[in-house]
CSV table of C-alpha atoms in Angstrom, one decimal:
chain,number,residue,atom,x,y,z
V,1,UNK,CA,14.7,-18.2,-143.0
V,2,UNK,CA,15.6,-18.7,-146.4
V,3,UNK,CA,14.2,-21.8,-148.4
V,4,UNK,CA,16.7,-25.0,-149.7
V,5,UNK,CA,15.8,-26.1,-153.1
V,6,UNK,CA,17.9,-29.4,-154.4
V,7,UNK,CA,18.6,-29.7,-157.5
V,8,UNK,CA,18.2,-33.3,-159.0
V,9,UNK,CA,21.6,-34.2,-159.2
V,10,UNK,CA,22.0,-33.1,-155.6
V,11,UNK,CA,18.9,-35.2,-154.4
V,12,UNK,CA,20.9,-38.2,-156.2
V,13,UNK,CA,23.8,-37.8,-154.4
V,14,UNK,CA,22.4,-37.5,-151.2
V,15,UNK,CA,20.2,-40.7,-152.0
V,16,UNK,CA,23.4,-42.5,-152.6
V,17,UNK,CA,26.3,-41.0,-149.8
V,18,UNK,CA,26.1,-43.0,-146.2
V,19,UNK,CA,22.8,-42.0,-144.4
V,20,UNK,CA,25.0,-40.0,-141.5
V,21,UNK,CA,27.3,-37.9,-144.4
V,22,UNK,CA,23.5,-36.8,-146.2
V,23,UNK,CA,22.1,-35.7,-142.2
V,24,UNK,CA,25.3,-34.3,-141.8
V,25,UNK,CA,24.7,-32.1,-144.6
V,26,UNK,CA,21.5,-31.4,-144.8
V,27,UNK,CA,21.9,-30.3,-141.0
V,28,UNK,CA,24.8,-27.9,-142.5
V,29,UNK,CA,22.4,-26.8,-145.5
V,30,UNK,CA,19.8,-25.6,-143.2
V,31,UNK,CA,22.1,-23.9,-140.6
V,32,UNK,CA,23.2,-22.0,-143.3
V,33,UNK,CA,19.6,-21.3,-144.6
V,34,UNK,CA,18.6,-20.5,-140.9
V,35,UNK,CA,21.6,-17.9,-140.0
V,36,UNK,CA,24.0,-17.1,-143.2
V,37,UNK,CA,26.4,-14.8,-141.3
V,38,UNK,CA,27.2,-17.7,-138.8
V,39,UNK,CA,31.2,-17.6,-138.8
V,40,UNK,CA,30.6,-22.0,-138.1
V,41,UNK,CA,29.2,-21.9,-141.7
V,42,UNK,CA,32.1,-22.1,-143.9
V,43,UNK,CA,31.0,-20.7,-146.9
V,44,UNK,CA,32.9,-18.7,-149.7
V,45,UNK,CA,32.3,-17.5,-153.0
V,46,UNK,CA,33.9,-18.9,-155.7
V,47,UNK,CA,35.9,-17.1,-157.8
V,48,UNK,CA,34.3,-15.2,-161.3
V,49,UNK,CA,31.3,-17.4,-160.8
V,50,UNK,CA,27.7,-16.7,-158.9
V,51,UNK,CA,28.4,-20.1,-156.5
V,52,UNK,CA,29.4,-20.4,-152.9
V,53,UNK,CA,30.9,-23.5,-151.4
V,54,UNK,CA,29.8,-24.8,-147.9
V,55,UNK,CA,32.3,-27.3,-146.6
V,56,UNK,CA,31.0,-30.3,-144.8
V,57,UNK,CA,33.7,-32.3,-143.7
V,58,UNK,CA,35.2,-34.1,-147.0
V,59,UNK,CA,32.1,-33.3,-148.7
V,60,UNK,CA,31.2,-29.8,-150.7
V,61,UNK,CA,28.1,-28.5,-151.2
V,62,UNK,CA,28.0,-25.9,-154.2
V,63,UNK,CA,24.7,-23.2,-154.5
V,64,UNK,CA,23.9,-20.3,-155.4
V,65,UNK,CA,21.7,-17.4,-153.9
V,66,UNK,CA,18.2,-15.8,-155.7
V,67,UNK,CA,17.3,-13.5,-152.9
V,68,UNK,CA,15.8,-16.3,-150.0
V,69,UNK,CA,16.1,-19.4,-152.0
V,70,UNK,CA,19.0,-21.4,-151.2
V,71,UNK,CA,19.4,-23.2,-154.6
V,72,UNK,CA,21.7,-26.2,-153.9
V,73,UNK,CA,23.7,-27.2,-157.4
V,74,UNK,CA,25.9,-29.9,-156.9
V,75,UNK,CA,26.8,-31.9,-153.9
V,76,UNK,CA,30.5,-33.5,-154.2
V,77,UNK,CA,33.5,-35.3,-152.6
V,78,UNK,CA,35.4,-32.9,-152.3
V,79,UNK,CA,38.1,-33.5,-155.3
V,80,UNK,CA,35.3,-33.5,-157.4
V,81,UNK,CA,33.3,-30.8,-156.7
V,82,UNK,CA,34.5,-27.9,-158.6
V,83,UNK,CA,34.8,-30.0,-161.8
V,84,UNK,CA,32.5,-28.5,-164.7
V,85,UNK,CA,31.2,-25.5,-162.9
């Protein structure tokens, strides 16, 4: 298993999003930490950059891979999640 570290911007938007959209996610973040060739993921690379998106819903979580750290960038609606990357 691979281990989730949020970046402080991502702890303040899960802090601040309903309490069911952040368990929601974090249930999604650790799936994906747990078993990152699940097809149910929804992940893809993002073009010319070292990120991956995981959709959750109308939310986007943005990371990035450092061999089995799961390093969570930004967590978004999903209009604003690609801005400033």
């Amino acid at each position: 298993m691979r281990q989730v570290v949020y970046s402080a911007q991502a702890r303040w938007k899960l802090a601040r999003i309903s309490k069911n959209d952040a368990r929601r996610i974090r249930t999604k973040i650790e799936q994906y930490a747990t078993d990152p060739t699940s097809l149910t993921n929804n992940v893809k690379k993002l073009q010319g950059l070292n990120y991956y998106r995981l959709r959750v819903g109308d939310w986007r979580v943005i990371f990035r891979e450092d061999g089995l750290i799961v390093d969570v960038v930004r967590i978004a609606a999903r209009g604003e999640a690609y801005e400033g990357i």
